[in-house]
Amino acid sequence: MYRIVRKEALKPTVILYEIEAPMIAKKAEPGQFIILRVDEMGERIPITIHDFDREKGTVTIIVQTIGATTEKLSHKQEGDCLQDFVGPLGKPTETEGKKKVCVVGGGVGCAIAYPVLKKFHDCGAEVHAVVGFKNKDLVILEDKFRAVSSVLKICTDDGSYGQKGLVTQALQELLDEGNVYDEIFAIGPMIMMKFVSKTTEPYGIPTTVSMSPIMIDGTGMCGGCRLTVGGETKFACVDGPDFDGHQVDWDLAVKRNQMYRDFELRKHEETCNLFKKEVM
Amino acid sequence: MPNMSLKKNEMPSQDPNVRNKNFLEVALGYTEEQALDEAARCLNCKNHPCVGGCPVNVKIPEFIKKITEHDYEGAYQVIHETSSLPAVCGRVCPQESQCEKYCVRGIKGEPVGIGRLERFVADWHNEHSTEQPARPASNGHKVAIIGSGPAGLTCAGDLAKKGYDVTVFEALHLAGGVLVYGIPEFRLPKSIVQKEVDGLKAMGVKVETNMVIGRVCSIDELMEEYGFEAVFIGSGAGLPMFMHIPGENLKGVYSANEFLTRINLMKAYRADSDTPIMDLHGKKVAVVGGGNVAMDAARCSKRLGADVYVVYRRGMEELPARKEEVEHAIEEGIIFKTLNNPVKINGDSEDRVSSMTCIEMELGEPDASGRRRPVEKPGSEFDLSVDAVIMSLGTSPNPLIKSTTKGLEVNKKGGIIVNEDGLTSREGVYAGGDAVTGAATVILAMGAGKLGAKSIDEYLMGK
């Protein structure tokens, strides 16, 4: 079974889980993801790996409590087990041979941006980082980012911390200052990745995005995670999750991801009500 | 005296207008009386051509004779000698193009209902037998099997019977492969698959779920680090094929694999499942394709409350699905729009499917497959109003194993290349089933699993 060896609420709705999964820990690389199921009737959800400890045999994920499954997950405690935990899935992010890169993370996507950023740093690149959050209360991993990036810009939507505004504005400033990057790596909400790609396109800077479409099996069987990239159908689970941000059909990807929004909202509410009843 | 009736005993089944609203099994199976009556139709003829028509050569007249003697467990044992999954085959094999096709009773009248009798025997065994399968003495050789579908389970069963230490690695959270994610409950109850898997476990086979070979561990590592002396790859169907027509990635376009996985593996039709599926009540669905998978997708859509069209570019006669599936689909109210081919899928302002433009087809000269090639009728395009489209056009083999196994050769379509013994281009590595052939049937995969087991045994014993 896949035991939770450490659980830490980074923020009330942003929780770190360190899971015992020695075989996955042995192979995991930045940019890859896992699929988990909380319980027997649970859905399979893909979560990108935040960190791994090969010696301890653990894989760490950071999850925002946002729907039914993540709600159920948030009620699991240290020592509890997950029903299923499978991976590492997808191709690792290519981080070698870069001199100067900028990593852009949005919200809980920063949990995934961090290991990629660290790998770039460890491979000898100069790393700039732009991270964005809704407000001060949701800022995570600031110290970790600072330790491995030579420039760190923190943005909040409401200006309650760092600079006010979107990550694309901060990225634009870095470009205006004359920074020349070999690559931009963006991870976060689809809409953010779309606009990061739009920002870098005029400069012709290679821009890699880590896509998180709806997925079921995650092993290259069902085709649910397909995207249109450069006019071709690609499967995020085996061809990705990293893609060329300038080639992704963003509007379609964004819409496909909202396919089950009503169901998800209803299911989340039902789940919350169940937990409320248990407390009462 | 043999029963000389020209007709097979009908198999009792749920009323079409009841069953098209539930997911319970459609066909209910023969009663003992019906089985005895049907078994008496077998002439036990000398040449028994039926056996040659079976990909795993079940000794058909022998098991039928046991039925006539009321020795049902004996009949089961005869089938089990050559087939590891009798309860599955009795339900999903295309008997009309295999054993029953060659039955001499079929020359004048209907062939013996071999599949129905196989099912009766297997169900009788599952219900009455308490005997645990014997656990053979270990011969100390370790074999890894990748994939727990029909090829992998068959290979595992045959090797375990010979005393091999077998571990089956399954990528999903449940063993069974296409038997659990693809074939719906109403055609193959999942409890039956579970029983078969449990039977293998009782024989000492280890089943490791959540193991994506090629990612968590490579074939080379299985052999070098974990001490497996031989490997059988039965990783099955891979990514679904699409038509490459405009609109295929709109909301409401599913691959049959995705649609069926949501329903079968993830139980999305049940209120207590956390996995969503589009609400199809009062909606119109077009299933594109004519195979068994297309029939499964169509009949599932019907059960979810939709009006369903099957859109197929050839005619009714050319439908590759099992005859019984087509008949059941028609009875359940599915509308066949044959000799039609989609040219594009149209969306509304929210990028949801609103209709599918099709073109009428006619059959021309036979093509390489021997079937008459469908040709478009110019100017015959029309719009079919639909809310969802399910593409059921087959699959291409999963690329994961190939891309992570050095020296494993594949053909143009991505299928693993094997010789007549099922051996790949790598020593000690065998393969079979859809991973080799592309999408085919359960029984052909089982045949390949059997061959793999035989070859692995010969290889390891000759070492």
XYZ file of C-alpha atoms in Angstrom:
743
model
C 0.000 0.000 0.000
C 0.984 3.578 -0.518
C 1.356 5.080 2.957
C 1.347 8.802 3.654
C 4.541 9.245 5.678
C 4.269 13.025 5.957
C 1.431 15.467 5.536
C 1.977 19.173 5.836
C -0.532 21.906 5.135
C 1.528 24.580 3.376
C -1.639 26.677 3.288
C -5.139 25.709 4.425
C -5.982 24.411 0.932
C -2.487 23.577 -0.342
C -1.214 20.351 1.165
C 2.041 18.459 0.804
C 1.890 14.664 0.929
C 4.985 12.484 1.084
C 4.030 9.000 -0.068
C 5.864 5.725 0.372
C 6.473 4.414 -3.160
C 10.050 3.118 -3.403
C 9.968 1.884 -6.992
C 8.531 5.157 -8.281
C 10.997 7.177 -6.178
C 13.852 5.246 -7.750
C 12.873 6.304 -11.261
C 11.112 9.653 -10.922
C 12.514 12.699 -12.731
C 11.362 16.338 -12.714
C 8.439 16.927 -15.055
C 6.929 13.461 -14.609
C 3.626 12.753 -12.901
C 1.822 10.082 -10.938
C -1.810 8.966 -10.964
C -3.548 8.291 -7.692
C -6.848 6.951 -6.450
C -7.939 7.746 -2.942
C -10.430 4.918 -2.467
C -12.266 2.080 -4.207
C -14.830 4.220 -6.057
C -12.351 7.050 -6.537
C -11.363 8.553 -9.860
C -7.822 8.419 -11.190
C -6.227 11.853 -11.014
C -2.843 12.869 -12.417
C -0.574 14.941 -10.172
C 2.871 16.139 -11.209
C 5.688 15.051 -8.905
C 7.052 17.771 -6.626
C 9.985 15.870 -5.165
C 11.333 12.385 -4.572
C 13.792 10.773 -2.196
C 15.389 7.720 -3.764
C 16.985 6.566 -0.496
C 13.901 6.980 1.649
C 11.749 5.581 -1.131
C 9.212 8.396 -1.087
C 7.528 10.648 -3.634
C 6.197 14.067 -2.633
C 3.220 15.780 -4.221
C 1.628 19.121 -3.449
C -2.102 19.225 -4.031
C -4.616 22.033 -3.928
C -7.922 20.973 -2.432
C -10.267 21.890 -5.240
C -12.625 19.005 -6.078
C -14.148 15.821 -4.668
C -11.023 13.710 -4.969
C -8.625 16.273 -3.539
C -11.162 16.927 -0.769
C -11.168 13.225 0.134
C -7.392 13.204 -0.043
C -7.204 16.140 2.358
C -9.032 14.071 4.980
C -6.346 11.376 4.895
C -3.812 11.593 7.708
C -0.192 10.596 8.145
C -0.044 6.817 8.353
C -3.149 6.356 6.183
C -2.771 4.675 2.796
C -3.910 5.597 -0.687
C -5.759 3.007 -2.747
C -3.512 3.411 -5.778
C -0.385 5.349 -6.697
C 1.196 4.693 -10.074
C 4.085 6.215 -11.971
C 6.361 7.790 -12.867
C 4.375 8.669 -15.976
C 5.135 10.932 -18.922
C 8.490 12.021 -20.229
C 10.902 13.880 -17.929
C 11.515 17.559 -18.711
C 14.601 18.127 -20.845
C 16.877 20.316 -18.765
C 20.343 19.743 -20.156
C 22.513 22.027 -22.263
C 20.781 25.307 -21.373
C 22.773 28.425 -20.400
C 20.017 30.698 -19.203
C 16.388 29.890 -18.618
C 13.327 31.444 -17.055
C 10.840 29.292 -15.185
C 7.326 30.664 -14.767
C 5.022 29.085 -12.201
C 1.441 29.873 -11.329
C -0.306 28.940 -8.088
C 0.066 25.342 -7.040
C 1.874 24.820 -10.381
C 4.865 26.282 -8.538
C 5.082 22.964 -6.693
C 6.003 21.384 -9.986
C 7.979 24.330 -11.322
C 10.391 23.980 -8.415
C 11.967 20.565 -9.224
C 12.310 21.542 -12.885
C 13.916 24.810 -11.904
C 16.275 23.031 -9.523
C 17.246 20.553 -12.219
C 18.046 23.398 -14.640
C 20.158 24.931 -11.881
C 21.917 21.634 -11.119
C 22.641 21.195 -14.837
C 24.552 24.480 -14.745
C 22.053 26.969 -16.166
C 21.483 30.467 -14.862
C 17.889 30.438 -13.704
C 15.384 33.250 -13.386
C 12.032 32.521 -11.808
C 8.675 34.240 -11.973
C 6.027 32.876 -9.646
C 2.477 34.089 -9.308
C -0.226 33.625 -6.685
C -3.690 35.026 -5.987
C -2.602 36.683 -2.754
C -0.043 36.667 0.047
C -1.781 33.839 1.901
C -1.217 31.458 -0.988
C 2.501 32.059 -1.559
C 4.423 28.779 -1.260
C 8.037 27.592 -1.495
C 9.531 31.099 -1.596
C 12.773 30.123 0.202
C 13.291 27.102 -2.015
C 12.894 29.185 -5.166
C 15.223 31.866 -3.864
C 17.979 29.351 -3.132
C 18.305 28.185 -6.747
C 17.414 31.230 -8.857
C 19.501 34.336 -9.455
C 16.422 36.460 -10.080
C 13.087 35.757 -8.391
C 9.958 37.762 -9.099
C 6.926 37.048 -6.954
C 3.611 38.369 -8.209
C 0.229 38.466 -6.547
C -3.039 39.313 -8.250
C -4.001 41.777 -5.517
C -0.544 43.143 -4.762
C -0.631 41.858 -1.184
C 2.868 40.473 -1.649
C 5.681 41.026 -4.147
C 4.628 42.939 -7.219
C 1.003 43.428 -8.183
C -0.096 41.843 -11.407
C 0.206 38.792 -13.599
C 3.285 36.665 -14.227
C 3.207 37.683 -17.881
C 3.827 41.316 -16.902
C 6.833 40.319 -14.776
C 8.134 38.116 -17.584
C 7.692 40.986 -20.043
C 9.782 43.208 -17.755
C 12.592 40.639 -17.692
C 12.528 40.462 -21.482
C 12.434 44.269 -21.752
C 15.492 44.460 -19.505
C 17.325 42.606 -22.256
C 17.474 39.140 -20.750
C 18.076 36.539 -23.425
C 16.825 33.068 -22.519
C 17.510 29.736 -24.218
C 14.178 28.531 -22.963
C 11.114 29.531 -20.985
C 9.406 26.803 -18.979
C 5.860 27.509 -17.814
C 3.604 25.521 -15.542
C 0.351 26.515 -13.919
C -3.241 27.070 -14.977
C -3.761 26.558 -18.719
C -4.804 30.142 -19.198
C -1.539 31.332 -17.653
C 0.542 29.019 -19.831
C -1.344 30.255 -22.867
C -0.461 33.877 -22.150
C 3.152 33.091 -21.263
C 3.397 31.436 -24.684
C 1.801 34.473 -26.329
C 4.281 36.738 -24.511
C 7.361 34.860 -25.689
C 6.185 34.138 -29.224
C 7.266 37.494 -30.753
C 10.756 36.918 -29.332
C 10.984 33.426 -30.790
C 12.112 32.011 -27.443
C 11.498 28.252 -27.184
C 8.716 27.887 -24.636
C 7.882 24.601 -22.980
C 4.610 24.131 -21.135
C 3.611 21.262 -18.854
C 0.080 20.307 -19.842
C -2.471 18.888 -17.442
C -5.462 17.764 -19.498
C -8.177 15.452 -18.203
C -6.697 11.990 -18.015
C -7.948 8.536 -17.098
C -5.549 5.659 -17.496
C -2.447 7.785 -18.114
C -0.592 4.882 -19.707
C -1.314 5.449 -23.391
C -4.535 3.498 -23.715
C -7.640 5.668 -23.571
C -6.752 8.800 -25.535
C -8.727 11.073 -23.193
C -5.763 13.405 -22.659
C -5.385 14.326 -26.304
C -4.435 17.811 -27.358
C -4.028 19.498 -30.700
C -0.388 20.510 -31.027
C 0.927 21.923 -34.300
C -2.262 20.709 -35.979
C -1.701 17.109 -34.877
C -3.387 15.067 -32.169
C -0.966 14.366 -29.308
C -1.464 12.423 -26.090
C -0.227 14.184 -22.952
C 0.356 10.923 -21.079
C 2.880 9.410 -23.489
C 3.899 12.264 -25.828
C 4.049 14.811 -22.979
C 3.242 16.264 -20.551
C 5.718 18.860 -21.917
C 4.838 20.495 -25.235
C 5.901 23.468 -27.331
C 3.708 26.268 -26.012
C 3.733 28.026 -29.372
C 2.165 24.996 -31.054
C -0.607 24.105 -28.579
C -4.217 24.862 -29.600
C -4.963 26.656 -26.341
C -8.598 27.553 -26.822
C -9.543 23.937 -27.448
C -7.374 22.658 -24.584
C -8.965 25.115 -22.158
C -12.474 24.162 -23.254
C -11.828 20.413 -23.170
C -10.602 20.773 -19.604
C -13.957 22.271 -18.588
C -15.893 19.311 -19.980
C -16.915 17.982 -16.572
C -16.993 21.208 -14.589
C -20.627 20.920 -13.495
C -20.137 17.312 -12.410
C -16.990 18.247 -10.510
C -18.659 21.126 -8.677
C -21.628 18.957 -7.699
C -19.429 16.058 -6.615
C -17.224 18.357 -4.545
C -20.231 19.768 -2.760
C -21.574 16.253 -2.086
C -18.211 15.180 -0.701
C -17.918 18.236 1.529
C -21.422 17.582 2.869
C -20.483 13.978 3.639
C -17.476 15.072 5.648
C -19.570 17.685 7.453
C -22.058 14.992 8.460
C -19.258 12.829 9.800
C -18.048 15.689 11.979
C -21.554 16.361 13.342
C -30.006 -40.934 -30.123
C -28.748 -37.521 -31.189
C -31.171 -34.609 -31.189
C -31.748 -33.948 -34.901
C -33.416 -30.547 -34.494
C -32.063 -28.142 -37.134
C -32.181 -25.235 -34.709
C -29.947 -24.377 -31.784
C -31.566 -24.039 -28.390
C -32.193 -20.335 -27.906
C -30.352 -18.832 -24.985
C -32.662 -17.084 -22.522
C -31.904 -13.390 -22.264
C -33.259 -10.233 -20.675
C -36.021 -8.511 -22.629
C -34.441 -5.948 -24.985
C -36.541 -3.061 -23.669
C -35.608 -3.859 -20.108
C -31.946 -4.615 -20.605
C -31.240 -1.512 -22.662
C -31.751 0.432 -19.437
C -29.545 -1.630 -17.131
C -25.986 -2.930 -17.019
C -26.860 -6.482 -15.903
C -25.840 -9.408 -18.064
C -27.914 -9.674 -21.248
C -27.688 -13.391 -21.929
C -28.744 -15.545 -19.016
C -27.222 -18.891 -20.009
C -28.724 -22.320 -20.646
C -30.610 -24.191 -17.981
C -29.456 -27.765 -17.348
C -32.315 -29.099 -19.524
C -31.422 -26.802 -22.399
C -27.739 -27.711 -22.123
C -28.540 -31.433 -22.203
C -30.854 -30.957 -25.181
C -28.247 -28.906 -27.056
C -25.390 -31.275 -26.180
C -27.416 -34.099 -27.720
C -27.213 -32.271 -31.080
C -23.459 -33.007 -31.290
C -22.843 -36.053 -33.490
C -19.399 -36.609 -31.947
C -18.188 -36.985 -35.520
C -14.859 -38.591 -36.276
C -13.122 -35.633 -37.887
C -14.315 -33.069 -35.308
C -13.576 -30.063 -37.572
C -14.749 -27.730 -34.770
C -11.513 -28.364 -32.814
C -9.404 -27.080 -35.705
C -11.537 -23.942 -35.806
C -10.682 -23.069 -32.208
C -7.540 -20.944 -31.750
C -6.698 -22.892 -28.574
C -8.022 -26.263 -29.836
C -10.498 -27.011 -27.072
C -11.490 -30.715 -27.299
C -15.052 -29.790 -28.123
C -16.764 -33.168 -28.808
C -15.107 -34.566 -25.682
C -16.479 -31.885 -23.361
C -19.907 -32.045 -24.987
C -19.961 -35.812 -24.445
C -19.272 -35.234 -20.738
C -22.324 -32.945 -20.648
C -24.527 -35.685 -22.099
C -23.219 -37.907 -19.288
C -24.231 -35.208 -16.751
C -20.546 -34.958 -15.774
C -20.320 -31.156 -15.845
C -17.184 -30.888 -13.758
C -15.560 -33.436 -16.076
C -16.623 -31.306 -19.033
C -15.028 -28.284 -17.364
C -11.778 -30.137 -16.846
C -11.660 -31.052 -20.553
C -12.033 -27.400 -21.557
C -9.606 -26.237 -18.889
C -6.856 -28.488 -20.260
C -6.446 -26.118 -23.196
C -8.273 -22.922 -22.231
C -7.531 -20.922 -19.087
C -10.619 -18.725 -19.372
C -13.681 -20.862 -20.242
C -16.284 -18.578 -18.663
C -14.853 -15.656 -20.630
C -14.600 -17.455 -23.988
C -18.095 -18.895 -23.722
C -19.290 -15.288 -23.624
C -17.065 -13.281 -25.939
C -15.615 -15.626 -28.589
C -16.836 -15.099 -32.174
C -17.941 -18.744 -32.417
C -19.672 -18.231 -35.759
C -16.314 -17.629 -37.432
C -14.447 -20.284 -35.412
C -15.607 -23.622 -33.959
C -19.261 -23.352 -34.988
C -18.321 -22.346 -38.527
C -16.922 -25.844 -39.112
C -19.601 -27.859 -37.264
C -21.105 -30.479 -39.596
C -24.559 -29.758 -38.189
C -24.197 -26.328 -39.762
C -24.261 -27.789 -43.269
C -27.989 -28.431 -42.961
C -29.393 -26.232 -40.217
C -27.686 -24.449 -37.363
C -24.391 -25.618 -35.854
C -24.252 -26.943 -32.299
C -24.287 -24.057 -29.805
C -20.708 -24.741 -28.714
C -20.158 -21.330 -27.146
C -23.376 -21.556 -25.153
C -22.428 -25.026 -23.915
C -18.954 -23.833 -22.953
C -20.524 -21.039 -20.976
C -22.945 -23.442 -19.264
C -20.089 -25.715 -18.198
C -17.902 -22.856 -16.953
C -20.768 -21.287 -14.995
C -21.684 -24.666 -13.516
C -18.098 -25.077 -12.365
C -17.949 -21.567 -10.887
C -21.162 -22.177 -9.002
C -20.626 -25.719 -7.794
C -16.942 -26.507 -7.610
C -15.236 -25.815 -4.328
C -12.009 -27.437 -5.369
C -8.995 -25.138 -5.284
C -6.796 -25.515 -8.337
C -3.737 -27.611 -7.588
C -0.597 -25.624 -6.839
C 2.129 -27.316 -8.876
C 5.600 -27.911 -7.432
C 7.902 -25.013 -8.306
C 10.588 -25.541 -10.917
C 12.415 -22.452 -9.667
C 12.340 -20.468 -12.923
C 11.062 -16.884 -12.814
C 8.980 -15.506 -15.675
C 7.588 -11.968 -15.948
C 4.392 -11.244 -17.832
C 3.557 -7.708 -18.877
C -0.151 -7.073 -19.037
C -2.990 -8.995 -17.412
C -5.367 -9.176 -20.361
C -6.368 -12.411 -22.114
C -2.861 -13.000 -23.582
C -1.072 -12.403 -20.281
C -3.525 -14.368 -18.121
C -3.413 -17.347 -20.492
C 0.372 -17.322 -20.630
C 0.533 -17.023 -16.829
C -1.907 -19.908 -16.342
C -0.078 -22.265 -18.675
C 3.315 -21.497 -17.141
C 2.010 -21.770 -13.580
C 0.588 -25.223 -14.374
C 4.133 -26.247 -15.295
C 5.563 -24.971 -12.011
C 7.031 -21.638 -13.126
C 7.298 -18.759 -10.674
C 5.140 -16.257 -12.573
C 4.627 -12.553 -11.867
C 2.095 -10.576 -13.904
C 2.630 -6.809 -14.076
C -0.470 -4.707 -14.739
C -0.395 -0.949 -15.411
C -3.952 -0.270 -14.206
C -5.279 -0.718 -10.684
C -7.217 -3.849 -11.586
C -6.148 -7.050 -13.356
C -7.927 -8.234 -16.498
C -6.914 -5.782 -19.198
C -9.569 -5.336 -21.864
C -11.797 -7.809 -20.002
C -12.249 -5.202 -17.263
C -11.700 -1.832 -18.940
C -13.193 -2.619 -22.347
C -15.886 -5.282 -22.392
C -18.987 -4.072 -20.537
C -20.510 -5.699 -17.485
C -23.666 -6.647 -19.429
C -21.616 -8.823 -21.768
C -18.971 -10.083 -19.354
C -19.650 -9.604 -15.628
C -16.513 -8.431 -13.865
C -17.009 -11.011 -11.112
C -16.229 -13.679 -13.710
C -12.934 -12.047 -14.633
C -12.113 -11.678 -10.939
C -12.746 -15.400 -10.419
C -10.343 -16.276 -13.228
C -7.677 -13.991 -11.758
C -8.245 -15.423 -8.274
C -7.870 -18.914 -9.740
C -4.452 -17.984 -11.112
C -3.433 -16.494 -7.779
C -4.441 -19.735 -6.057
C -2.057 -21.501 -8.425
C 0.748 -19.265 -7.162
C 0.745 -16.543 -9.826
C 1.667 -13.127 -8.392
C -0.243 -10.153 -9.782
C 1.354 -6.718 -9.340
C -1.033 -3.888 -10.257
C -0.069 -0.224 -10.760
C 3.142 -1.251 -12.504
C 3.769 0.554 -15.765
C 6.599 -1.444 -17.292
C 8.744 0.838 -19.383
C 8.455 3.606 -16.803
C 8.763 2.224 -13.283
C 10.984 -0.601 -14.460
C 12.307 -1.642 -17.863
C 12.353 -5.099 -19.392
C 16.143 -5.076 -19.104
C 15.863 -4.376 -15.378
C 13.299 -7.139 -14.928
C 15.795 -9.574 -16.431
C 19.054 -8.204 -15.035
C 18.092 -6.894 -11.591
C 15.008 -8.861 -10.667
C 16.133 -12.215 -12.025
C 13.355 -12.946 -14.510
C 14.716 -15.444 -17.035
C 12.055 -14.818 -19.647
C 9.465 -12.138 -20.331
C 6.144 -12.285 -22.167
C 4.802 -8.953 -23.443
C 1.018 -8.905 -23.622
C 0.608 -5.172 -23.178
C -2.375 -5.057 -25.488
C -4.033 -2.354 -27.468
C -2.511 1.047 -27.284
C -3.574 4.476 -28.289
C -6.889 4.833 -30.049
C -6.902 5.721 -33.724
C -8.761 8.747 -34.994
C -9.897 9.685 -38.493
C -7.938 12.945 -38.710
C -11.052 14.857 -39.708
C -11.899 18.380 -38.502
C -13.552 18.615 -35.099
C -12.206 15.403 -33.586
C -11.005 17.120 -30.426
C -14.269 18.947 -29.714
C -15.974 18.408 -26.370
C -18.146 15.317 -26.645
C -15.835 13.366 -28.950
C -14.607 10.249 -27.208
C -12.415 7.399 -28.258
C -14.234 4.133 -27.568
C -11.385 3.248 -25.203
C -11.975 6.358 -23.120
C -15.745 6.003 -23.131
C -15.637 2.326 -22.174
C -12.875 2.815 -19.590
C -14.959 5.460 -17.839
C -17.944 3.105 -17.759
C -16.372 -0.312 -17.180
C -13.183 0.255 -15.212
C -14.244 3.438 -13.435
C -17.988 2.612 -13.097
C -19.010 6.098 -14.207
C -22.605 4.904 -14.750
C -22.999 4.450 -11.007
C -23.926 7.394 -8.794
C -21.286 6.439 -6.231
C -18.427 6.687 -8.725
C -16.226 9.779 -8.648
C -15.479 9.463 -12.358
C -17.648 11.623 -14.605
C -19.176 10.811 -17.962
C -21.239 13.035 -20.217
C -24.936 12.988 -19.300
C -26.457 11.230 -22.309
C -30.115 11.219 -21.234
C -32.214 12.314 -24.183
C -29.071 12.965 -26.234
C -28.012 11.579 -29.612
C -24.790 9.638 -29.980
C -22.958 8.495 -33.111
C -20.573 5.572 -32.746
C -18.165 5.410 -35.669
C -16.967 1.899 -36.551
C -18.423 -1.589 -36.822
C -16.426 -3.898 -34.577
C -17.209 -5.446 -31.203
C -15.869 -2.363 -29.450
C -18.229 -0.162 -31.465
C -21.166 -2.400 -30.467
C -20.107 -2.178 -26.810
C -19.872 1.620 -26.981
C -23.244 1.863 -28.736
C -25.009 -0.393 -26.241
C -23.452 1.441 -23.279
C -24.629 4.774 -24.735
C -28.139 3.345 -25.054
C -28.048 2.269 -21.421
C -27.058 5.800 -20.457
C -30.265 7.044 -22.063
C -29.143 8.109 -25.537
C -30.547 7.533 -29.005
C -27.695 5.792 -30.758
C -26.484 5.541 -34.352
C -23.730 3.218 -35.513
C -22.058 4.878 -38.474
C -20.070 2.400 -40.571
C -18.567 2.892 -44.005
C -19.332 -0.599 -45.303
C -22.636 -2.545 -45.242
C -24.407 -4.687 -42.613
C -22.841 -7.821 -44.101
C -19.361 -6.437 -43.610
C -19.703 -5.473 -39.935
C -16.685 -7.079 -38.247
C -18.494 -7.470 -34.897
C -19.748 -10.821 -33.604
C -23.128 -11.627 -35.108
C -24.761 -11.916 -31.694
C -23.559 -8.426 -30.692
C -25.077 -6.903 -33.817
C -28.356 -8.764 -33.253
C -28.465 -7.669 -29.623
C -27.721 -4.078 -30.614
C -30.554 -4.064 -33.157
C -32.976 -5.587 -30.629
C -32.025 -2.885 -28.150
C -32.993 -0.154 -30.577
C -29.652 0.948 -31.975
C -29.934 2.454 -35.446
C -27.397 1.307 -38.022
C -26.341 3.905 -40.540
C -24.180 1.709 -42.702
C -22.539 2.824 -45.958
C -21.904 6.218 -44.396
C -18.621 7.804 -43.434
C -17.978 10.909 -41.300
C -16.153 13.776 -42.978
C -16.230 16.330 -40.175
C -17.608 16.978 -36.707
C -19.259 20.318 -36.099
C -19.329 22.216 -32.818
C -21.430 24.941 -31.212
C -20.076 28.219 -29.837
C -18.830 26.370 -26.754
C -16.961 23.807 -28.866
C -19.452 21.092 -27.909
C -20.406 18.589 -30.591
C -23.604 19.631 -32.375
C -23.587 17.493 -35.514
C -21.507 15.243 -37.707
C -21.272 15.646 -41.457
C -21.306 12.277 -43.211
C -20.989 11.174 -46.811
C -22.788 8.205 -48.356
C -20.657 5.309 -49.564
C -21.037 2.466 -52.027
C -19.042 -0.728 -52.278
C -16.506 -0.978 -55.089
C -13.915 -3.595 -55.998
C -12.465 -5.883 -53.292
C -9.372 -4.456 -51.586
C -6.275 -6.176 -50.132
C -8.354 -7.559 -47.231
C -10.720 -9.206 -49.717
C -13.603 -7.001 -48.615
C -15.253 -4.675 -51.098
C -13.767 -1.242 -50.790
C -16.150 1.544 -49.799
C -16.140 4.486 -52.205
C -17.636 7.922 -51.555
C -20.710 8.996 -53.518
C -19.828 12.506 -54.676
C -22.131 15.240 -53.426
C -24.004 13.030 -50.958
C -22.900 14.823 -47.773
C -25.504 15.335 -45.054
C -25.543 16.483 -41.439
C -26.455 14.061 -38.682
C -27.547 15.931 -35.555
C -25.643 14.441 -32.588
C -24.405 15.540 -29.151
C -21.535 13.075 -28.841
C -19.332 11.055 -31.151
C -17.499 7.900 -30.126
C -14.628 6.921 -32.400
C -14.188 3.171 -32.510
C -11.652 2.636 -35.255
C -9.161 0.348 -33.579
C -5.926 1.073 -31.786
C -2.229 1.162 -32.457
C 0.074 -0.715 -30.069
C 1.248 1.072 -26.938
C 4.570 2.835 -27.704
C 5.902 2.695 -24.146
C 7.586 -0.717 -24.132
C 9.133 -0.280 -27.556
C 10.595 3.100 -26.703
C 12.176 1.812 -23.488
C 13.479 -1.587 -24.630
C 16.699 -1.582 -26.602
C 16.760 -3.874 -29.612
C 13.040 -4.676 -29.592
C 11.949 -4.511 -33.203
C 8.525 -3.313 -34.267
C 6.781 -3.086 -37.623
C 5.558 0.019 -39.448
C 2.346 0.088 -37.419
C 4.224 -0.225 -34.122
C 3.356 -3.903 -33.530
C 6.119 -5.962 -31.932
C 7.715 -8.312 -34.476
C 7.709 -11.985 -33.435
C 8.650 -15.238 -35.157
C 6.448 -18.348 -35.393
C 7.268 -19.189 -31.748
C 6.237 -15.764 -30.490
C 9.890 -14.784 -29.921
C 10.784 -11.098 -30.367
C 14.116 -9.752 -31.601
C 15.386 -10.012 -27.997
C 16.533 -13.303 -26.488
C 14.155 -14.557 -23.816
C 11.525 -11.927 -24.645
C 8.275 -13.180 -26.170
C 5.141 -11.280 -27.137
C 1.585 -11.846 -28.276
C -1.909 -10.444 -28.532
C -2.850 -6.939 -29.624
C 0.690 -5.694 -28.822
C 1.786 -7.770 -31.818
C -1.233 -7.846 -34.121
C -3.032 -4.592 -33.384
C -6.655 -4.777 -32.260
C -8.013 -8.343 -32.549
C -10.102 -10.721 -30.434
C -9.846 -12.136 -26.926
C -9.428 -15.696 -28.164
C -6.642 -14.823 -30.617
C -4.802 -13.103 -27.774
C -5.315 -16.235 -25.676
C -3.899 -18.353 -28.491
C -0.836 -16.098 -28.578
C -0.491 -16.345 -24.788
C -0.563 -20.124 -25.063
C 2.093 -20.134 -27.755
C 4.225 -17.775 -25.647
C 3.977 -20.116 -22.658
C 4.919 -23.147 -24.749
C 7.901 -21.371 -26.290
C 9.105 -19.958 -22.971
C 8.919 -23.456 -21.471
C 10.949 -24.915 -24.340
C 13.466 -22.072 -24.132
C 14.028 -22.337 -20.382
C 14.043 -26.145 -20.318
C 16.583 -26.216 -23.160
C 18.863 -23.702 -21.493
